[in-house]
mmCIF file of C-alpha atoms in Angstrom:
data_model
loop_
_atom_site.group_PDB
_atom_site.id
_atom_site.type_symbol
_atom_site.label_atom_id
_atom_site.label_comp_id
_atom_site.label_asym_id
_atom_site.label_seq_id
_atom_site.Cartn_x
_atom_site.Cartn_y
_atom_site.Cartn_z
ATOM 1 C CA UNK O 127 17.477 11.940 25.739
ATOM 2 C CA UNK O 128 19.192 12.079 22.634
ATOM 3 C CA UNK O 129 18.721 11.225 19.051
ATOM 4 C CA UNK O 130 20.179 8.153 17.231
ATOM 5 C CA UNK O 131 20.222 8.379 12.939
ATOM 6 C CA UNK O 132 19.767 4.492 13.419
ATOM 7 C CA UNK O 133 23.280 4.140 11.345
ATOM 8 C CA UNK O 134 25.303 2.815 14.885
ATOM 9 C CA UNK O 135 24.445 2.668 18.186
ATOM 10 C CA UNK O 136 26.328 5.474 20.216
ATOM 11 C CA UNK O 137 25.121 8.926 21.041
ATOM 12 C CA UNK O 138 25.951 12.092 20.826
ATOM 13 C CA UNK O 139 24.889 15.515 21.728
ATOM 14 C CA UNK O 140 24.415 17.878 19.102
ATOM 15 C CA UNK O 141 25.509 21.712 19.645
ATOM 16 C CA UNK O 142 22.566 22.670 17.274
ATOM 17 C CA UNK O 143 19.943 20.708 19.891
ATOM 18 C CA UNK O 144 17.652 22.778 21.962
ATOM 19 C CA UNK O 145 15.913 22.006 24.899
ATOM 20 C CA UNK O 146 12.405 20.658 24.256
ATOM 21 C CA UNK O 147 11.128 20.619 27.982
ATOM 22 C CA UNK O 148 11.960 21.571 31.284
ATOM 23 C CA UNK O 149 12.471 17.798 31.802
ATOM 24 C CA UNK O 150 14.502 17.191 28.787
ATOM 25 C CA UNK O 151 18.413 19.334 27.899
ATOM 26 C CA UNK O 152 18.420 18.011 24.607
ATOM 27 C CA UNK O 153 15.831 18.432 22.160
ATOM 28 C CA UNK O 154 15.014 14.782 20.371
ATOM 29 C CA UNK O 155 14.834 15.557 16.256
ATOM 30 C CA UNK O 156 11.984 13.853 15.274
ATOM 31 C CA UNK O 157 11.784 12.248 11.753
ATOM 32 C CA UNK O 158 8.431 11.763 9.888
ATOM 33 C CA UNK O 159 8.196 9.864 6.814
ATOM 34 C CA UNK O 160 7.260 10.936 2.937
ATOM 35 C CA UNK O 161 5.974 8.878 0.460
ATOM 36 C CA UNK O 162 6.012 9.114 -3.681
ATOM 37 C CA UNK O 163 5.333 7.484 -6.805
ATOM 38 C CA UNK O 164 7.096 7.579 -9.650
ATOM 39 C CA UNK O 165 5.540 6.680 -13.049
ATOM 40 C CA UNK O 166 7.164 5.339 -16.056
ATOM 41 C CA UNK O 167 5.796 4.442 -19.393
ATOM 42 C CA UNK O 168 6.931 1.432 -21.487
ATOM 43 C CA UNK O 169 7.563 2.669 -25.257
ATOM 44 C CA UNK O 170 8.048 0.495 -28.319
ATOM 45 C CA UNK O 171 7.268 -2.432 -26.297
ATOM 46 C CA UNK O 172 4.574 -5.153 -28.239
ATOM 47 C CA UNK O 173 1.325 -5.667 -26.304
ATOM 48 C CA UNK O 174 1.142 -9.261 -25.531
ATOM 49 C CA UNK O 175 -1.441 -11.809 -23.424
ATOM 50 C CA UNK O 176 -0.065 -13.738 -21.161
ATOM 51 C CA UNK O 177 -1.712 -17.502 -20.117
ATOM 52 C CA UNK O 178 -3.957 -15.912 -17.396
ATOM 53 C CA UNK O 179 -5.386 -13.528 -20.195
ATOM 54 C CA UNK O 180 -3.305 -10.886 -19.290
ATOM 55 C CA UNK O 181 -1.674 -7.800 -21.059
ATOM 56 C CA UNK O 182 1.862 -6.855 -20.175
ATOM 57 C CA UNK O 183 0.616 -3.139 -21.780
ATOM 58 C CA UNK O 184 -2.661 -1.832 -22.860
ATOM 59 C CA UNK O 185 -3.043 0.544 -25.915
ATOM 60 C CA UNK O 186 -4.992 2.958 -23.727
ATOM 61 C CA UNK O 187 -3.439 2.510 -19.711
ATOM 62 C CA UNK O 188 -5.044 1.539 -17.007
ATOM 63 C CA UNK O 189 -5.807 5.132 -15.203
ATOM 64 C CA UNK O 190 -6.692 5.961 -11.639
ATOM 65 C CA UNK O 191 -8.716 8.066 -10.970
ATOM 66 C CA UNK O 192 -7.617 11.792 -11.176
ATOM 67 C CA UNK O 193 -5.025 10.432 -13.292
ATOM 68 C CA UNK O 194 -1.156 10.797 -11.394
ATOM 69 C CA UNK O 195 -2.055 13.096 -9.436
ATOM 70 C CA UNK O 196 -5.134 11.389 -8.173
ATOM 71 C CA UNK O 197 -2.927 8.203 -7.455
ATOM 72 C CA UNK O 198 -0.456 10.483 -5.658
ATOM 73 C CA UNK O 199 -3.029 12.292 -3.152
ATOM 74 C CA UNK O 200 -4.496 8.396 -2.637
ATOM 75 C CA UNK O 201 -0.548 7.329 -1.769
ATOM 76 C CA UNK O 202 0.055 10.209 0.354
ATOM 77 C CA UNK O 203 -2.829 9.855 1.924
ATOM 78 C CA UNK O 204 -3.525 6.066 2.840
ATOM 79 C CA UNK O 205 0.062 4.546 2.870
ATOM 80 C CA UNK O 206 1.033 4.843 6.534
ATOM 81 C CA UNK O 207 5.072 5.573 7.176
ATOM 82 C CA UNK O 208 5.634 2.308 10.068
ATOM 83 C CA UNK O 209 7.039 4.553 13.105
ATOM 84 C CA UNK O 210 9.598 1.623 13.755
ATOM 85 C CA UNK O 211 10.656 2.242 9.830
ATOM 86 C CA UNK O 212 11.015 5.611 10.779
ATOM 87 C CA UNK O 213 13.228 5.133 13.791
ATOM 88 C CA UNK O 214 15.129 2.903 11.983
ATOM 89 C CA UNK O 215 15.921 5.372 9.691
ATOM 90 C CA UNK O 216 14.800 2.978 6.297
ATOM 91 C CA UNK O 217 14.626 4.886 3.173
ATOM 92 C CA UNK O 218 14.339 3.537 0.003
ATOM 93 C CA UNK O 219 11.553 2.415 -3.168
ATOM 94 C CA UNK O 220 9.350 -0.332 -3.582
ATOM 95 C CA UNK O 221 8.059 -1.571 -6.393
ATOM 96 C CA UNK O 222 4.653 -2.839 -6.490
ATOM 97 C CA UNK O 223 3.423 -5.405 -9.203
ATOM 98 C CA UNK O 224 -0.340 -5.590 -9.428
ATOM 99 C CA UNK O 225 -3.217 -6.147 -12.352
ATOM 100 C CA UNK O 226 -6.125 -4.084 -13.372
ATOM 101 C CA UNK O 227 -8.867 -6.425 -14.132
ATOM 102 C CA UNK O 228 -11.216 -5.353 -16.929
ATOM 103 C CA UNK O 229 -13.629 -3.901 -14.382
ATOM 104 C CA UNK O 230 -10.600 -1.722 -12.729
ATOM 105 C CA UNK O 231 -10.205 -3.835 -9.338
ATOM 106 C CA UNK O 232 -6.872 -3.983 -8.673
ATOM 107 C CA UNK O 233 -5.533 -7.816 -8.122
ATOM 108 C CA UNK O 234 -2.501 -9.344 -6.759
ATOM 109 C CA UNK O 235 -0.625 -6.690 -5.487
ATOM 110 C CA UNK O 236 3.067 -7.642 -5.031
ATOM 111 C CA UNK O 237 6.460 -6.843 -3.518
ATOM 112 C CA UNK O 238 8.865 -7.381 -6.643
ATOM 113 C CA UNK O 239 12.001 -6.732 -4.470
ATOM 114 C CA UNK O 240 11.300 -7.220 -0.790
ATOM 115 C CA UNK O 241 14.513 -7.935 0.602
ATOM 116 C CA UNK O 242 15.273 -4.666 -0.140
ATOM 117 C CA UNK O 243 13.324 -2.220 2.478
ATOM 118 C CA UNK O 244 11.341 -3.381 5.906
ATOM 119 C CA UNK O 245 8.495 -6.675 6.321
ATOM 120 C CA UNK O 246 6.845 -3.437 8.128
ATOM 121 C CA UNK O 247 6.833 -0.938 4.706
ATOM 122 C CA UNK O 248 6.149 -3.789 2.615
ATOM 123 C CA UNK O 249 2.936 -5.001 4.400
ATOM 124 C CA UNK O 250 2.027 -1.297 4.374
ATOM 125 C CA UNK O 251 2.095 -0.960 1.247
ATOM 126 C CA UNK O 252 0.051 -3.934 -0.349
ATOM 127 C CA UNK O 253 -2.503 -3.069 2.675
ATOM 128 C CA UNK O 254 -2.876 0.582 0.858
ATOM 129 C CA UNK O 255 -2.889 -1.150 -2.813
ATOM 130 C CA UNK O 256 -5.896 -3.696 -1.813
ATOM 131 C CA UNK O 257 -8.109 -0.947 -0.670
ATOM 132 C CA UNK O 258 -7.242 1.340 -3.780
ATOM 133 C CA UNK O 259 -10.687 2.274 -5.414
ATOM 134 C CA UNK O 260 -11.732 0.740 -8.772
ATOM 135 C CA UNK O 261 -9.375 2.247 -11.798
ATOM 136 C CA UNK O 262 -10.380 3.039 -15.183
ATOM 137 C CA UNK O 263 -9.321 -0.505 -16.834
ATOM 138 C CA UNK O 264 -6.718 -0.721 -19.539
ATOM 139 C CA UNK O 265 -8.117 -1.014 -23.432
ATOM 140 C CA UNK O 266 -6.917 -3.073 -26.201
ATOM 141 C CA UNK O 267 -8.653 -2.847 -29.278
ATOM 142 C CA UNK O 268 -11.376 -1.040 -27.699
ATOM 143 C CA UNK O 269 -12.177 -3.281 -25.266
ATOM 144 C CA UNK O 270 -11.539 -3.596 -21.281
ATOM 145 C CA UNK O 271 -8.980 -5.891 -20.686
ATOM 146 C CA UNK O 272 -6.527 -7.115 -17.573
ATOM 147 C CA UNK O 273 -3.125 -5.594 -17.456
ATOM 148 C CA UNK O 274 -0.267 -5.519 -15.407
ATOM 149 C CA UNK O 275 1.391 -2.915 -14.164
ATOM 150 C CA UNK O 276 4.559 -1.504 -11.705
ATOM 151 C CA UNK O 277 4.769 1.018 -9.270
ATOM 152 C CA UNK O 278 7.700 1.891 -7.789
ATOM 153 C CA UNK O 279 6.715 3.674 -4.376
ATOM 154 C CA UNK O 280 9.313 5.473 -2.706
ATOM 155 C CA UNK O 281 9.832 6.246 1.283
ATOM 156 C CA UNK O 282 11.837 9.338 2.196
ATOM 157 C CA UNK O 283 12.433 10.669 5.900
ATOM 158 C CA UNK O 284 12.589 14.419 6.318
ATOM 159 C CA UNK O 285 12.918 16.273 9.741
ATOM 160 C CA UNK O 286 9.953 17.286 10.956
ATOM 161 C CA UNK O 287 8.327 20.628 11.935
#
């Protein structure tokens, strides 16, 4: 059996592959996937209410908890890599739009560019952002409020083992 990067659909045998079973001559490289977030902070930019009552920006941001790298453990731990994404060899970032409400519930998680990676990484990914625990809500003028935010979420393959 051998491996297939997913970029065509011949085969080849690598002189680097070993044998991975008395069955097998050629050792299958196995792919598993990585996930990250990226955070970015809007500077300079005027807080403003939108119909639905809410912010664009809060003067103190929304935080989850353990701050980035609480959000990062919760990403690397709950966001599941699709195998067939995997196989397929699909890389790339999402970005997530969603609202903190003023109790921290996150709302309305969305895929702003979904044509861009997998139906299989997207639904992933708002599955793991409606089960995210409450956050500590956004403030504007001391007060809890409902703001919007975006995540980009990247997925990387590495080799594995």
């Amino acid at each position: 059996m051998v491996a297939c990067n997913g970029s065509d659909n011949t085969t080849s045998k690598n002189t680097n592959d070993s044998v991975s079973s008395p069955k097998d001559s050629v050792k299958v490289v196995k792919k598993k996937g990585k996930t990250s977030v990226t955070f970015t902070t809007a500077n300079n930019v005027k807080i403003v209410k939108d119909a639905h009552g809410i912010y664009n920006q809060a003067e103190t941001a929304p935080e989850f908890p353990g701050g980035h790298d609480g959000l990062s453990d919760y990403i690397n731990k709950n966001l599941t890599y699709p195998q067939t994404a995997i196989d397929n060899g699909i890389t790339g970032t999402i970005h997530i739009s969603f609202v903190v409400d003023e109790h921290g519930k996150v709302l309305d998680p969305q895929v702003m560019d979904s044509k861009n990676l997998s139906n299989d990484l997207n639904e992933e990914t708002l599955k793991m952002f409606n089960n995210m625990p409450l956050w500590k809500p956004g403030l504007v003028k001391g007060k809890n409020v409902k703001t919007r935010l975006e995540l980009p979420v990247s997925f990387q393959l590495e080799d594995a083992g």
